Amino acid sequence: MQNTTFVKRFASILLAVVLVLSCAILFVGCGEDEDTIPEDLVVYSTDSNGDPVGYYKNEYNDDGLCIKNADYDSKGKLLGYTTYEYDDKGNKILSVYHGKDEEVKSQSKIEYDENNRVKKQIELNADDEVQSYVVYEYTDFGYESRFYRYDGDDTLKSYTEYEYDENHNCIKETVYTGSGEVKYYYEYKTDENGEEKAYKYNADGKLESIN
């Protein structure tokens, strides 16, 4: 009888020890999974206390061009990533954004002219349907003169025009509606202290702000 009681007590104690050790192992393991940030992630954003709240990781090809940029949250969990493709001149021609489920969410295609200047930038959805695009024009000296914004139905939504002085300094930027009416414009001037200021005017020529 005494032997039976001893065996039962010993078995109970042994079971309790096993349970305690199992819980401890599970607790430590879970803690490591939640708190450990992969060493190859780089901090790009911090909170007011200086603690990381965002990470990223880039991958590059043999030419040193970024072919993948991934974003992670404060716990190192993937938020999404963008892949890039380039032409033989090193110009970025395609960006594809993937969500954390790794499904394609959006795309951006870029076309260039013979001088490697952006000629057209097209925004597409996951199904390759055009959502919007921008067409660029340039001056004889290579600066942007105008760019036009269209929606996916080829309707002109707005366009912006730049004016330059004889030294190729931008002195005015005007934004128009798709029908050609002025929405607002900026005039760039240097004040008495030698600082360049941007003066914003509404369509009626009333000054709205100075930056």
CSV table of C-alpha atoms in Angstrom, one decimal:
chain,number,residue,atom,x,y,z
A,1,MET,CA,0.0,0.0,0.0
A,2,GLN,CA,2.8,2.4,0.9
A,3,ASN,CA,4.6,1.5,-2.3
A,4,THR,CA,1.6,2.3,-4.3
A,5,THR,CA,1.2,5.7,-2.6
A,6,PHE,CA,4.9,6.5,-3.1
A,7,VAL,CA,4.6,5.6,-6.8
A,8,LYS,CA,1.6,7.9,-7.3
A,9,ARG,CA,3.2,10.8,-5.5
A,10,PHE,CA,6.4,10.4,-7.5
A,11,ALA,CA,4.4,10.2,-10.7
A,12,SER,CA,2.5,13.4,-9.8
A,13,ILE,CA,5.7,15.3,-9.0
A,14,LEU,CA,7.4,14.1,-12.2
A,15,LEU,CA,4.4,15.2,-14.2
A,16,ALA,CA,4.4,18.6,-12.6
A,17,VAL,CA,8.1,19.1,-13.3
A,18,VAL,CA,7.6,18.1,-17.0
A,19,LEU,CA,4.7,20.6,-17.3
A,20,VAL,CA,6.7,23.4,-15.8
A,21,LEU,CA,9.6,22.8,-18.0
A,22,SER,CA,7.4,22.6,-21.1
A,23,CYS,CA,5.7,25.9,-20.3
A,24,ALA,CA,9.0,27.5,-19.7
A,25,ILE,CA,10.4,26.3,-23.1
A,26,LEU,CA,7.2,27.4,-24.9
A,27,PHE,CA,7.3,30.9,-23.2
A,28,VAL,CA,11.0,31.5,-24.1
A,29,GLY,CA,10.5,30.3,-27.7
A,30,CYS,CA,7.5,32.5,-28.2
A,31,GLY,CA,9.3,35.5,-26.8
A,32,GLU,CA,12.2,35.0,-29.2
A,33,ASP,CA,9.9,34.7,-32.2
A,34,GLU,CA,8.1,38.0,-31.3
A,35,ASP,CA,11.1,40.1,-30.3
A,36,THR,CA,13.9,39.1,-32.6
A,37,ILE,CA,14.4,41.4,-35.5
A,38,PRO,CA,16.5,40.0,-38.4
A,39,GLU,CA,19.9,41.5,-38.5
A,40,ASP,CA,19.8,42.4,-42.2
A,41,LEU,CA,16.9,44.9,-41.7
A,42,VAL,CA,17.6,48.6,-41.7
A,43,VAL,CA,15.7,51.1,-39.5
A,44,TYR,CA,14.1,53.9,-41.6
A,45,SER,CA,11.6,55.3,-39.0
A,46,THR,CA,11.5,55.8,-35.2
A,47,ASP,CA,9.0,57.1,-32.7
A,48,SER,CA,9.4,60.1,-30.3
A,49,ASN,CA,11.5,57.9,-28.0
A,50,GLY,CA,13.8,56.8,-30.7
A,51,ASP,CA,12.5,53.3,-30.9
A,52,PRO,CA,12.3,51.7,-34.4
A,53,VAL,CA,8.8,51.6,-35.9
A,54,GLY,CA,9.8,50.7,-39.5
A,55,TYR,CA,12.4,48.7,-41.2
A,56,TYR,CA,13.4,48.1,-44.8
A,57,LYS,CA,15.7,45.7,-46.8
A,58,ASN,CA,17.0,46.2,-50.3
A,59,GLU,CA,18.4,43.8,-52.8
A,60,TYR,CA,20.7,44.7,-55.7
A,61,ASN,CA,21.8,43.3,-59.0
A,62,ASP,CA,25.3,42.9,-60.2
A,63,ASP,CA,25.3,46.5,-61.5
A,64,GLY,CA,24.4,47.9,-58.1
A,65,LEU,CA,20.8,48.8,-59.0
A,66,CYS,CA,18.1,48.1,-56.5
A,67,ILE,CA,15.8,45.3,-57.7
A,68,LYS,CA,13.7,44.9,-54.5
A,69,ASN,CA,12.8,47.1,-51.6
A,70,ALA,CA,10.8,45.5,-48.8
A,71,ASP,CA,9.1,47.3,-45.8
A,72,TYR,CA,8.6,45.8,-42.4
A,73,ASP,CA,6.8,46.9,-39.3
A,74,SER,CA,8.2,47.5,-35.8
A,75,LYS,CA,8.2,43.7,-35.1
A,76,GLY,CA,10.0,42.9,-38.3
A,77,LYS,CA,6.8,41.6,-40.1
A,78,LEU,CA,6.6,42.1,-43.8
A,79,LEU,CA,4.3,44.9,-44.9
A,80,GLY,CA,4.9,44.7,-48.6
A,81,TYR,CA,7.7,45.1,-51.2
A,82,THR,CA,8.4,46.6,-54.6
A,83,THR,CA,10.4,45.0,-57.4
A,84,TYR,CA,12.2,47.0,-60.1
A,85,GLU,CA,13.3,46.4,-63.7
A,86,TYR,CA,15.8,48.4,-65.8
A,87,ASP,CA,16.7,48.9,-69.4
A,88,ASP,CA,20.2,48.4,-70.8
A,89,LYS,CA,21.0,52.0,-70.0
A,90,GLY,CA,20.2,51.6,-66.3
A,91,ASN,CA,16.9,53.5,-66.5
A,92,LYS,CA,14.1,52.2,-64.3
A,93,ILE,CA,11.3,51.0,-66.6
A,94,LEU,CA,9.0,49.0,-64.2
A,95,SER,CA,8.0,49.1,-60.6
A,96,VAL,CA,5.7,46.4,-59.2
A,97,TYR,CA,4.3,46.7,-55.7
A,98,HIS,CA,3.3,43.5,-53.8
A,99,GLY,CA,1.3,43.5,-50.5
A,100,LYS,CA,2.3,41.4,-47.5
A,101,ASP,CA,0.4,38.5,-49.1
A,102,GLU,CA,2.9,38.8,-52.0
A,103,GLU,CA,0.1,39.5,-54.5
A,104,VAL,CA,0.6,42.3,-57.0
A,105,LYS,CA,-1.3,45.5,-55.9
A,106,SER,CA,-0.1,48.1,-58.4
A,107,GLN,CA,2.4,48.8,-61.1
A,108,SER,CA,4.3,51.8,-62.7
A,109,LYS,CA,5.9,51.8,-66.1
A,110,ILE,CA,8.2,54.5,-67.3
A,111,GLU,CA,9.2,55.3,-70.9
A,112,TYR,CA,12.2,57.5,-71.9
A,113,ASP,CA,13.1,59.6,-74.9
A,114,GLU,CA,16.4,59.4,-76.9
A,115,ASN,CA,18.1,61.6,-74.2
A,116,ASN,CA,17.1,59.2,-71.3
A,117,ARG,CA,14.5,61.7,-70.1
A,118,VAL,CA,11.2,60.5,-68.7
A,119,LYS,CA,8.7,60.7,-71.6
A,120,LYS,CA,5.7,59.0,-70.0
A,121,GLN,CA,4.9,57.4,-66.7
A,122,ILE,CA,1.9,55.0,-66.5
A,123,GLU,CA,0.1,53.8,-63.4
A,124,LEU,CA,-1.6,50.4,-63.7
A,125,ASN,CA,-3.5,48.1,-61.4
A,126,ALA,CA,-2.8,44.4,-60.7
A,127,ASP,CA,-4.7,43.4,-63.9
A,128,ASP,CA,-2.5,45.7,-66.1
A,129,GLU,CA,-5.3,48.2,-66.6
A,130,VAL,CA,-4.2,51.8,-67.0
A,131,GLN,CA,-5.4,54.0,-64.1
A,132,SER,CA,-3.6,57.2,-65.0
A,133,TYR,CA,-0.5,58.5,-66.8
A,134,VAL,CA,1.7,61.6,-67.2
A,135,VAL,CA,3.3,62.8,-70.4
A,136,TYR,CA,6.4,65.1,-70.2
A,137,GLU,CA,7.7,67.8,-72.5
A,138,TYR,CA,11.1,69.5,-72.3
A,139,THR,CA,12.8,72.8,-73.3
A,140,ASP,CA,15.6,73.1,-75.8
A,141,PHE,CA,18.0,73.2,-72.8
A,142,GLY,CA,16.6,70.0,-71.3
A,143,TYR,CA,14.4,71.2,-68.5
A,144,GLU,CA,10.7,70.3,-68.1
A,145,SER,CA,8.4,72.7,-69.9
A,146,ARG,CA,5.1,71.0,-69.4
A,147,PHE,CA,3.6,67.7,-68.1
A,148,TYR,CA,0.1,66.5,-68.7
A,149,ARG,CA,-2.0,64.3,-66.4
A,150,TYR,CA,-4.5,61.9,-67.9
A,151,ASP,CA,-6.9,59.3,-66.4
A,152,GLY,CA,-7.2,55.8,-67.6
A,153,ASP,CA,-9.7,56.9,-70.3
A,154,ASP,CA,-7.2,59.2,-71.9
A,155,THR,CA,-9.0,62.3,-70.5
A,156,LEU,CA,-6.7,65.2,-69.8
A,157,LYS,CA,-7.3,66.1,-66.1
A,158,SER,CA,-4.7,68.9,-65.7
A,159,TYR,CA,-1.3,70.1,-66.8
A,160,THR,CA,1.5,72.1,-65.5
A,161,GLU,CA,3.7,74.6,-67.3
A,162,TYR,CA,7.1,76.1,-66.4
A,163,GLU,CA,8.7,79.4,-67.4
A,164,TYR,CA,12.4,80.1,-67.1
A,165,ASP,CA,14.6,83.2,-67.3
A,166,GLU,CA,17.7,83.7,-69.5
A,167,ASN,CA,19.8,81.8,-66.9
A,168,HIS,CA,17.4,78.8,-67.0
A,169,ASN,CA,16.1,79.5,-63.5
A,170,CYS,CA,12.4,78.6,-63.1
A,171,ILE,CA,10.5,81.8,-62.4
A,172,LYS,CA,6.9,80.7,-62.8
A,173,GLU,CA,4.9,77.4,-62.5
A,174,THR,CA,1.3,77.4,-63.6
A,175,VAL,CA,-1.2,74.6,-63.0
A,176,TYR,CA,-4.2,74.4,-65.5
A,177,THR,CA,-7.4,72.3,-65.5
A,178,GLY,CA,-7.9,69.9,-68.3
A,179,SER,CA,-9.9,72.5,-70.2
A,180,GLY,CA,-7.0,75.0,-70.0
A,181,GLU,CA,-8.2,77.2,-67.2
A,182,VAL,CA,-5.7,78.4,-64.6
A,183,LYS,CA,-6.1,76.7,-61.2
A,184,TYR,CA,-3.2,78.4,-59.4
A,185,TYR,CA,0.3,79.4,-60.1
A,186,TYR,CA,3.7,80.1,-58.3
A,187,GLU,CA,6.2,82.8,-58.9
A,188,TYR,CA,9.7,82.2,-57.7
A,189,LYS,CA,11.6,85.3,-56.6
A,190,THR,CA,14.6,86.2,-54.4
A,191,ASP,CA,13.8,88.5,-51.5
A,192,GLU,CA,15.9,91.3,-50.0
A,193,ASN,CA,17.8,88.7,-47.9
A,194,GLY,CA,18.8,86.7,-50.9
A,195,GLU,CA,16.4,83.8,-50.1
A,196,GLU,CA,14.3,82.3,-52.9
A,197,LYS,CA,10.6,82.4,-52.1
A,198,ALA,CA,7.6,80.7,-53.8
A,199,TYR,CA,4.6,83.1,-54.0
A,200,LYS,CA,1.4,81.2,-54.6
A,201,TYR,CA,-1.5,82.9,-56.4
A,202,ASN,CA,-5.0,81.8,-57.1
A,203,ALA,CA,-6.7,81.9,-60.5
A,204,ASP,CA,-7.7,85.5,-60.0
A,205,GLY,CA,-4.1,86.6,-59.2
A,206,LYS,CA,-4.6,86.9,-55.5
A,207,LEU,CA,-1.6,86.1,-53.3
A,208,GLU,CA,-2.4,83.0,-51.1
A,209,SER,CA,0.9,82.1,-49.5
A,210,ILE,CA,4.6,82.7,-49.4
A,211,ASN,CA,7.0,79.8,-48.8
